């Protein structure tokens, strides 16, 4: 059943918790499976046996990728020129140099962009998966997440991000070490529940900031 009633507004936003997965329709689940495991490091996980269509589930970095076999692969659009303004999913990385080197080794075409904001540079690399769905790799965490005036707090910027900010401020001698617990305690309000943190995590690494 499709609910077509109503307009936006009313009693507030949906009670969401986090991003769970994205689904991608594929010409070949096997080819896309190799790409997302060998290039992006996702790990295949069990898929419900009740599905009556071909596909595969993968997981890493706190999100899932669900591959769906197209019923008419010939109808899917061909790959086009890489356009950073097209639909895409973006992954944060720790070394843009290593990403670029690996893409060259694999012979995967890509384009680069750099965004500057207030003296902060964000590097971006864009490329396509086997079906032309675009992937971005970036160091977007360089930019602080600042809600617009009057907007609700950004609950996704939680304990890990706050701890990184405090660490960076300590590196810059702007926040004394004694003040760090008070700052991180405020951010801890949006840490996932104990039940949520027991979810399976594959290959997730702790973020770090070093004082140069």
Short mmCIF file of C-alpha atoms in Angstrom, two decimals:
data_model
loop_
_atom_site.label_atom_id
_atom_site.label_comp_id
_atom_site.label_asym_id
_atom_site.label_seq_id
_atom_site.Cartn_x
_atom_site.Cartn_y
_atom_site.Cartn_z
CA UNK A 1 0.00 0.00 0.00
CA UNK A 2 1.26 3.47 -0.90
CA UNK A 3 0.34 6.35 1.37
CA UNK A 4 -0.12 9.49 -0.72
CA UNK A 5 -1.70 11.67 1.95
CA UNK A 6 -0.52 14.89 3.47
CA UNK A 7 2.20 17.47 3.11
CA UNK A 8 5.42 17.96 5.06
CA UNK A 9 5.32 19.40 8.57
CA UNK A 10 2.91 18.58 11.35
CA UNK A 11 4.19 16.60 14.32
CA UNK A 12 7.93 16.66 13.56
CA UNK A 13 10.46 14.57 11.71
CA UNK A 14 10.50 10.79 11.49
CA UNK A 15 12.11 9.05 14.51
CA UNK A 16 15.23 7.89 12.65
CA UNK A 17 18.40 6.51 14.23
CA UNK A 18 21.07 6.09 11.52
CA UNK A 19 21.76 5.20 7.89
CA UNK A 20 21.30 1.44 7.45
CA UNK A 21 22.06 0.62 3.81
CA UNK A 22 21.84 1.73 0.21
CA UNK A 23 20.49 -0.47 -2.60
CA UNK A 24 21.97 -0.58 -6.09
CA UNK A 25 20.41 -2.29 -9.11
CA UNK A 26 23.11 -4.16 -11.03
CA UNK A 27 23.62 -5.66 -14.47
CA UNK A 28 25.61 -8.40 -12.81
CA UNK A 29 25.54 -9.02 -9.06
CA UNK A 30 28.72 -11.08 -9.39
CA UNK A 31 30.68 -8.26 -11.05
CA UNK A 32 29.41 -5.64 -8.61
CA UNK A 33 30.16 -7.96 -5.69
CA UNK A 34 33.80 -8.19 -6.80
CA UNK A 35 34.00 -4.41 -7.12
CA UNK A 36 32.58 -3.62 -3.67
CA UNK A 37 34.72 -6.27 -1.96
CA UNK A 38 38.01 -5.95 -3.87
CA UNK A 39 38.01 -2.17 -4.41
CA UNK A 40 36.00 -0.71 -1.51
CA UNK A 41 36.61 -3.37 1.12
CA UNK A 42 33.02 -4.41 1.86
CA UNK A 43 32.40 -7.86 3.31
CA UNK A 44 29.57 -10.16 2.12
CA UNK A 45 27.04 -10.97 4.84
CA UNK A 46 24.09 -13.34 5.08
CA UNK A 47 21.04 -12.34 3.06
CA UNK A 48 17.51 -13.47 4.02
CA UNK A 49 16.66 -16.69 2.19
CA UNK A 50 13.04 -15.63 1.76
CA UNK A 51 13.95 -13.26 -1.09
CA UNK A 52 12.79 -14.64 -4.44
CA UNK A 53 15.20 -12.55 -6.52
CA UNK A 54 18.97 -12.55 -6.95
CA UNK A 55 21.14 -10.18 -4.96
CA UNK A 56 23.86 -9.85 -2.35
CA UNK A 57 24.32 -8.00 0.93
CA UNK A 58 27.60 -6.44 2.05
CA UNK A 59 28.67 -4.50 5.11
CA UNK A 60 31.50 -2.26 6.31
CA UNK A 61 32.19 1.24 7.66
CA UNK A 62 28.92 1.18 9.59
CA UNK A 63 26.62 0.84 6.55
CA UNK A 64 25.30 -1.87 4.27
CA UNK A 65 25.30 -2.16 0.49
CA UNK A 66 22.44 -4.22 -1.00
CA UNK A 67 23.02 -5.35 -4.58
CA UNK A 68 19.90 -6.18 -6.60
CA UNK A 69 20.06 -8.12 -9.87
CA UNK A 70 18.24 -6.17 -12.59
CA UNK A 71 15.37 -8.03 -14.24
CA UNK A 72 16.32 -6.33 -17.53
CA UNK A 73 20.07 -5.56 -17.53
CA UNK A 74 19.93 -4.22 -21.07
CA UNK A 75 17.60 -1.43 -19.98
CA UNK A 76 20.10 0.05 -17.51
CA UNK A 77 21.83 3.22 -18.76
CA UNK A 78 25.42 2.96 -19.93
CA UNK A 79 28.24 4.61 -18.02
CA UNK A 80 28.55 8.29 -18.77
CA UNK A 81 31.19 10.91 -18.13
CA UNK A 82 32.11 11.16 -14.46
CA UNK A 83 30.14 14.12 -13.14
CA UNK A 84 30.77 15.12 -9.50
CA UNK A 85 27.32 16.76 -9.44
CA UNK A 86 25.56 13.44 -10.14
CA UNK A 87 24.03 11.10 -7.55
CA UNK A 88 26.72 9.40 -5.47
CA UNK A 89 27.71 7.90 -2.14
CA UNK A 90 30.75 9.29 -0.36
CA UNK A 91 33.32 7.61 1.88
CA UNK A 92 35.76 9.32 4.21
CA UNK A 93 39.35 8.08 3.96
CA UNK A 94 42.63 8.58 5.79
CA UNK A 95 44.95 8.85 2.76
CA UNK A 96 43.86 10.38 -0.53
CA UNK A 97 47.30 9.57 -1.95
CA UNK A 98 46.83 5.87 -1.22
CA UNK A 99 43.34 5.90 -2.79
CA UNK A 100 44.61 7.54 -5.98
CA UNK A 101 47.53 5.11 -6.20
CA UNK A 102 45.23 2.09 -5.83
CA UNK A 103 42.77 3.37 -8.46
CA UNK A 104 45.66 3.78 -10.90
CA UNK A 105 46.83 0.22 -10.17
CA UNK A 106 43.31 -1.08 -10.88
CA UNK A 107 42.93 1.02 -14.03
CA UNK A 108 39.75 2.69 -12.75
CA UNK A 109 39.14 6.13 -14.33
CA UNK A 110 38.53 8.96 -11.86
CA UNK A 111 38.32 12.73 -11.60
CA UNK A 112 39.59 14.95 -8.79
CA UNK A 113 38.15 18.05 -7.22
CA UNK A 114 39.17 20.30 -4.34
CA UNK A 115 36.77 22.40 -2.26
CA UNK A 116 38.07 25.34 -0.22
CA UNK A 117 36.12 26.84 2.65
CA UNK A 118 37.57 29.32 5.10
CA UNK A 119 41.12 28.19 4.53
CA UNK A 120 40.21 24.48 4.83
CA UNK A 121 40.72 22.23 1.81
CA UNK A 122 38.64 19.14 1.09
CA UNK A 123 40.01 16.76 -1.55
CA UNK A 124 37.62 14.59 -3.55
CA UNK A 125 38.02 11.67 -5.95
CA UNK A 126 35.07 10.46 -8.03
CA UNK A 127 34.73 7.21 -10.00
CA UNK A 128 32.05 4.76 -11.15
CA UNK A 129 31.11 1.28 -10.04
CA UNK A 130 30.48 -1.34 -12.78
CA UNK A 131 26.96 0.02 -13.39
CA UNK A 132 27.89 3.70 -13.51
CA UNK A 133 26.81 4.51 -9.96
CA UNK A 134 29.25 7.11 -8.69
CA UNK A 135 31.52 6.72 -5.69
CA UNK A 136 33.27 9.62 -3.96
CA UNK A 137 36.29 9.28 -1.69
CA UNK A 138 37.13 12.38 0.32
CA UNK A 139 38.66 13.87 3.44
CA UNK A 140 35.41 15.71 4.14
CA UNK A 141 35.93 15.42 7.90
CA UNK A 142 38.30 18.36 7.50
CA UNK A 143 35.20 20.56 7.44
CA UNK A 144 33.33 21.10 10.73
CA UNK A 145 29.61 20.30 10.76
CA UNK A 146 27.92 23.59 11.64
CA UNK A 147 24.09 23.72 11.70
CA UNK A 148 22.51 26.74 10.07
CA UNK A 149 21.04 29.34 12.40
CA UNK A 150 17.78 28.05 13.86
CA UNK A 151 18.37 24.46 12.68
CA UNK A 152 18.13 21.49 15.01
CA UNK A 153 21.39 20.07 16.41
CA UNK A 154 23.19 17.64 14.11
CA UNK A 155 22.98 14.51 16.22
CA UNK A 156 25.24 12.52 13.90
CA UNK A 157 28.27 14.49 15.08
CA UNK A 158 28.64 12.50 18.24
CA UNK A 159 31.23 11.27 20.68
CA UNK A 160 33.85 10.27 18.12
CA UNK A 161 33.72 13.55 16.24
CA UNK A 162 33.64 15.60 19.43
CA UNK A 163 36.66 13.75 20.79
CA UNK A 164 38.52 14.45 17.55
CA UNK A 165 37.65 18.14 17.79
CA UNK A 166 38.85 18.29 21.38
CA UNK A 167 42.08 16.51 20.42
CA UNK A 168 42.69 18.99 17.62
CA UNK A 169 41.99 21.91 19.95
CA UNK A 170 44.46 20.51 22.43
CA UNK A 171 47.03 20.23 19.64
CA UNK A 172 46.42 23.90 18.95
CA UNK A 173 46.57 24.75 22.67
CA UNK A 174 43.06 26.23 22.55
CA UNK A 175 41.46 23.88 25.10
CA UNK A 176 43.23 22.73 28.28
CA UNK A 177 43.35 18.98 28.91
CA UNK A 178 41.23 19.43 32.06
CA UNK A 179 38.36 20.81 29.98
CA UNK A 180 38.22 17.88 27.54
CA UNK A 181 35.97 15.59 29.62
CA UNK A 182 33.35 18.32 29.96
CA UNK A 183 33.28 18.92 26.21
CA UNK A 184 33.05 15.25 25.27
CA UNK A 185 30.39 14.62 27.92
CA UNK A 186 28.01 16.96 26.14
CA UNK A 187 28.47 15.09 22.87
CA UNK A 188 27.95 11.72 24.57
CA UNK A 189 24.21 12.40 24.69
CA UNK A 190 23.90 11.14 21.11
CA UNK A 191 26.05 8.01 21.49
CA UNK A 192 24.07 4.91 20.32
CA UNK A 193 22.42 2.74 22.95
CA UNK A 194 24.19 -0.28 24.40
CA UNK A 195 22.01 -2.56 22.29
CA UNK A 196 22.90 -0.71 19.12
CA UNK A 197 26.62 -0.86 19.78
CA UNK A 198 26.43 -4.66 19.93
CA UNK A 199 25.63 -4.76 16.19
CA UNK A 200 28.18 -6.52 14.01
CA UNK A 201 30.92 -4.18 12.84
CA UNK A 202 33.31 -5.31 10.13
CA UNK A 203 36.70 -3.68 9.82
CA UNK A 204 35.72 -0.46 11.59
CA UNK A 205 38.73 1.47 12.88
CA UNK A 206 38.89 4.23 15.45
CA UNK A 207 39.44 7.73 14.13
CA UNK A 208 42.57 9.51 15.15
CA UNK A 209 44.15 12.93 14.93
CA UNK A 210 47.87 13.44 15.36
CA UNK A 211 49.64 16.60 16.40
CA UNK A 212 52.06 17.48 13.62
#
